[in-house]
XYZ file of C-alpha atoms in Angstrom:
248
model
C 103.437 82.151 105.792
C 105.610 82.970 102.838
C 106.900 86.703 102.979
C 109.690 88.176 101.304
C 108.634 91.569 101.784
C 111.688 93.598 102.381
C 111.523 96.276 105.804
C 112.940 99.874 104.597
C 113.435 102.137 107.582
C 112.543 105.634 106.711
C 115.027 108.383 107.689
C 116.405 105.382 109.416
C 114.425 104.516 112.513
C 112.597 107.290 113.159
C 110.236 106.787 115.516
C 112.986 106.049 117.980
C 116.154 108.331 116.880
C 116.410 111.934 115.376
C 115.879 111.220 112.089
C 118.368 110.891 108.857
C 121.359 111.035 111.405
C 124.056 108.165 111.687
C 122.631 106.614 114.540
C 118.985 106.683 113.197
C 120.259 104.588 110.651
C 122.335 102.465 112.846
C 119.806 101.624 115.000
C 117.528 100.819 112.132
C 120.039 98.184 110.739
C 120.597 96.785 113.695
C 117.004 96.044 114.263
C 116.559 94.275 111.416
C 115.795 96.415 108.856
C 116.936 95.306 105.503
C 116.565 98.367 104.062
C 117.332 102.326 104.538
C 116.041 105.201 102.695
C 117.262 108.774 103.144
C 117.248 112.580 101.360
C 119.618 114.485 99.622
C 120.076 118.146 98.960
C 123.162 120.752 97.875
C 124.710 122.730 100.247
C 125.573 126.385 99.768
C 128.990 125.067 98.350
C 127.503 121.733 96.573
C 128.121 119.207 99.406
C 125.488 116.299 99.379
C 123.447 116.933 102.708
C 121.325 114.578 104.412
C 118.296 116.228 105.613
C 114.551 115.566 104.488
C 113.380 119.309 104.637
C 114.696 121.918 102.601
C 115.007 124.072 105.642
C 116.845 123.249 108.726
C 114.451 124.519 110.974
C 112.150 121.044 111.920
C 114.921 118.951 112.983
C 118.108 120.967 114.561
C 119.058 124.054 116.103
C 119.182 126.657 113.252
C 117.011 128.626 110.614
C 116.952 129.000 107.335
C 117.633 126.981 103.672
C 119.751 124.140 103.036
C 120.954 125.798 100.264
C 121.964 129.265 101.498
C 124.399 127.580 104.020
C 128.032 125.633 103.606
C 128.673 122.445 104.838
C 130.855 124.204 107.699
C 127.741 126.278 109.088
C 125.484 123.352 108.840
C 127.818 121.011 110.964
C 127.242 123.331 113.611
C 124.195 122.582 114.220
C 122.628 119.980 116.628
C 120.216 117.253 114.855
C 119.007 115.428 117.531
C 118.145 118.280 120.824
C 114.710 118.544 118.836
C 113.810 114.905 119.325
C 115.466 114.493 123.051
C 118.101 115.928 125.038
C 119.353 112.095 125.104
C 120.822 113.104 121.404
C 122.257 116.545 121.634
C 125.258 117.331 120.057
C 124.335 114.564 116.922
C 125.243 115.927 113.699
C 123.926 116.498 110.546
C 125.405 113.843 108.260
C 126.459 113.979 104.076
C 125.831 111.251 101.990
C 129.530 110.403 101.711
C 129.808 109.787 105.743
C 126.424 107.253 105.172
C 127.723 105.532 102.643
C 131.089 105.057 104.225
C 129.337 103.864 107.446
C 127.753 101.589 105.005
C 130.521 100.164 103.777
C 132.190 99.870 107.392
C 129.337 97.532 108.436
C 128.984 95.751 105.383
C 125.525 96.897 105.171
C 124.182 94.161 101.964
C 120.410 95.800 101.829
C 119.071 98.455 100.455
C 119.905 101.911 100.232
C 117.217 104.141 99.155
C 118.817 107.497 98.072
C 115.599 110.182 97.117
C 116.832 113.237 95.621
C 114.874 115.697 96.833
C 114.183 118.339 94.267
C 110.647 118.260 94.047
C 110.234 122.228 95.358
C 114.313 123.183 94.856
C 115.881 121.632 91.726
C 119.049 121.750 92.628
C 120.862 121.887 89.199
C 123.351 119.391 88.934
C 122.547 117.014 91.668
C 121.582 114.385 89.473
C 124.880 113.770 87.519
C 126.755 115.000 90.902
C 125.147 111.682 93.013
C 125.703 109.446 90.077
C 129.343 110.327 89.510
C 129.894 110.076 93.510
C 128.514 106.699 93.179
C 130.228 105.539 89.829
C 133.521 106.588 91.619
C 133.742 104.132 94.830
C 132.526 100.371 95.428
C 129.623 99.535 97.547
C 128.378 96.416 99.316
C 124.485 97.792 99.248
C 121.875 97.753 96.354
C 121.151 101.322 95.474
C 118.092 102.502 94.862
C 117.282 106.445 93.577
C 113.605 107.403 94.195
C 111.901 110.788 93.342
C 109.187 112.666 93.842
C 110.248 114.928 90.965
C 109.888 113.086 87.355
C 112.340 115.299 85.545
C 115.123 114.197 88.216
C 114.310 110.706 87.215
C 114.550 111.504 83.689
C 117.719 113.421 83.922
C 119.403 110.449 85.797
C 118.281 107.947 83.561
C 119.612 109.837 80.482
C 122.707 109.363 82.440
C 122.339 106.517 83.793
C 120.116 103.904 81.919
C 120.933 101.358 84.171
C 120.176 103.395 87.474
C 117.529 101.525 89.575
C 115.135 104.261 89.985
C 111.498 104.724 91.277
C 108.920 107.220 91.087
C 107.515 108.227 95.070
C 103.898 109.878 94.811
C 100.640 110.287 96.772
C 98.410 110.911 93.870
C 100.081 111.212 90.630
C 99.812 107.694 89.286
C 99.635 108.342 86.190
C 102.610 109.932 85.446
C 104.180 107.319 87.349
C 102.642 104.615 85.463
C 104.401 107.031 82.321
C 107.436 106.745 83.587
C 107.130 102.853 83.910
C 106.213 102.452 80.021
C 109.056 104.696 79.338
C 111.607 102.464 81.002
C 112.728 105.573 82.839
C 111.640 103.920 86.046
C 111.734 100.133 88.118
C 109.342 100.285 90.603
C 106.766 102.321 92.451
C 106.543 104.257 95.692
C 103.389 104.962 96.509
C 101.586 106.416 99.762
C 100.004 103.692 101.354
C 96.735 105.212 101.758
C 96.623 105.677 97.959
C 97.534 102.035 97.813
C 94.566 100.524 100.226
C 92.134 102.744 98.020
C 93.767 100.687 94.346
C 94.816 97.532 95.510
C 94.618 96.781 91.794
C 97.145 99.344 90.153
C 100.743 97.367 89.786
C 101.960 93.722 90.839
C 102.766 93.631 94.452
C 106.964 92.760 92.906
C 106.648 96.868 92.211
C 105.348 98.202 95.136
C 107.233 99.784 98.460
C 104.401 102.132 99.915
C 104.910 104.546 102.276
C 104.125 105.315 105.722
C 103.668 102.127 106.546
C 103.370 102.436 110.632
C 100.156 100.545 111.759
C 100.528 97.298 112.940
C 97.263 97.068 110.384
C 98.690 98.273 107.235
C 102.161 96.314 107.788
C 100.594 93.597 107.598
C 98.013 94.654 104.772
C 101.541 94.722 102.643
C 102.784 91.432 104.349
C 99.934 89.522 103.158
C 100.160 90.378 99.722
C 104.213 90.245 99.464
C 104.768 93.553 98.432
C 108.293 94.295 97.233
C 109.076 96.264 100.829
C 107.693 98.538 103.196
C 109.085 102.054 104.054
C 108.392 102.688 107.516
C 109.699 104.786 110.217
C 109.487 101.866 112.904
C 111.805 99.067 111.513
C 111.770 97.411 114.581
C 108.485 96.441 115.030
C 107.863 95.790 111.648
C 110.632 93.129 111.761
C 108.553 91.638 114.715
C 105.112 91.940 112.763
C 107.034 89.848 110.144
C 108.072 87.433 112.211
C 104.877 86.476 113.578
C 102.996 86.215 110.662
C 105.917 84.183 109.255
C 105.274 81.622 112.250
C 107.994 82.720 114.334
C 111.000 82.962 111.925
C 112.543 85.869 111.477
């Protein structure tokens, strides 16, 4: 069976490893995953950090806001006790110590950067990432992804030639908006929303999101979606590869 359907581990591979830390996203890659996807927010003192929540209370050691603490009090903390005492002591990364572990491994595939500013806008971050970005070479395709239009918006005005897509559960329509607009490439849509209007953009647009099931893997499979953001790379590569025939 033909599938081109790209694998996009989210937070890295994070059913198996503390999530949006180096070796979630390690692990990911080296499972197969083509893809990785990843948040970032401002620091007190307007350091990228990688962490999905605004607060750092889910996934380490500490309390309190991203963006009421430097860079220096959130390296102290410890990212991966919460999941299992087989990953104390693993940091919180920055975006700058992905990207260069990116570049160390060659990593060709995707890199899904969301900014995450859909409940703290943090002003700035837009033309902060893109001038990051605009300053270094990279082997990886980037990809920015929002839940927040505006950010889009702002980075597009900016950048016009950002590849950018618009994450939502519900709001297709402003999505769709954003599409006619040229502001936006593709869609990221929940997959639930997806199963419920298999009808709403060619499959070449689509990476839905949380795609975990063996089911809905291969749901997107069979109709070639552009990817699949996932938080268990590894056996999505081997859903794949069956349903290829055997070839991964």
């Amino acid at each position: 069976m033909q599938i081109d359907t790209k694998i996009i581990a989210h937070r890295g591979s994070r059913g198996t490893r503390p999530e949006n830390t180096l070796i979630s996203f390690k692990t990911a890659i080296d499972e197969g995953a083509e893809g990785i996807e990843t948040d970032v927010h401002f620091s007190k003192d307007k350091r990228f950090i990688i962490m999905h929540d605004e607060t750092v209370d889910r996934t380490t050691n500490g309390t309190g806001l991203i963006m009421d603490k430097p860079l220096a009090e959130i390296k102290q903390l410890d990212a991966g006790i919460k999941f299992s005492e087989e990953f104390k002591g693993t940091r919180v990364p920055t975006l700058e110590e992905v990207v260069e572990m990116l570049i160390k491994i060659n990593f060709t595939g995707i890199f899904n950067l969301e900014l995450k500013t859909n409940k703290i806008h943090y002003p700035g971050l837009e033309r902060a990432v893109y001038e990051y970005f605009a300053g270094r070479h990279y082997p990886f395709q980037l990809i920015y992804s929002s839940f927040n239009g505006k950010s889009l918006e702002i980075l597009n005005r900016i950048d016009p030639q950002a590849y950018k897509a618009r994450i939502f559960r519900t709001a297709a329509k402003q999505a769709k908006t954003l599409k006619r607009s040229k502001v936006i490439e593709d869609f990221h849509p929940d997959i639930r929303w997806v199963k419920k209007h298999p009808f709403y953009a060619a499959a070449r647009h689509l990476r839905p999101w949380l795609v975990n099931s063996t089911e809905d893997m291969q749901y997107c499979f069979e109709r070639n979606m552009a990817a699949i953001i996932t938080d268990y790379p590894g056996r999505a590569v081997q859903v794949r590869a069956e349903m290829r025939g055997g070839l991964i």
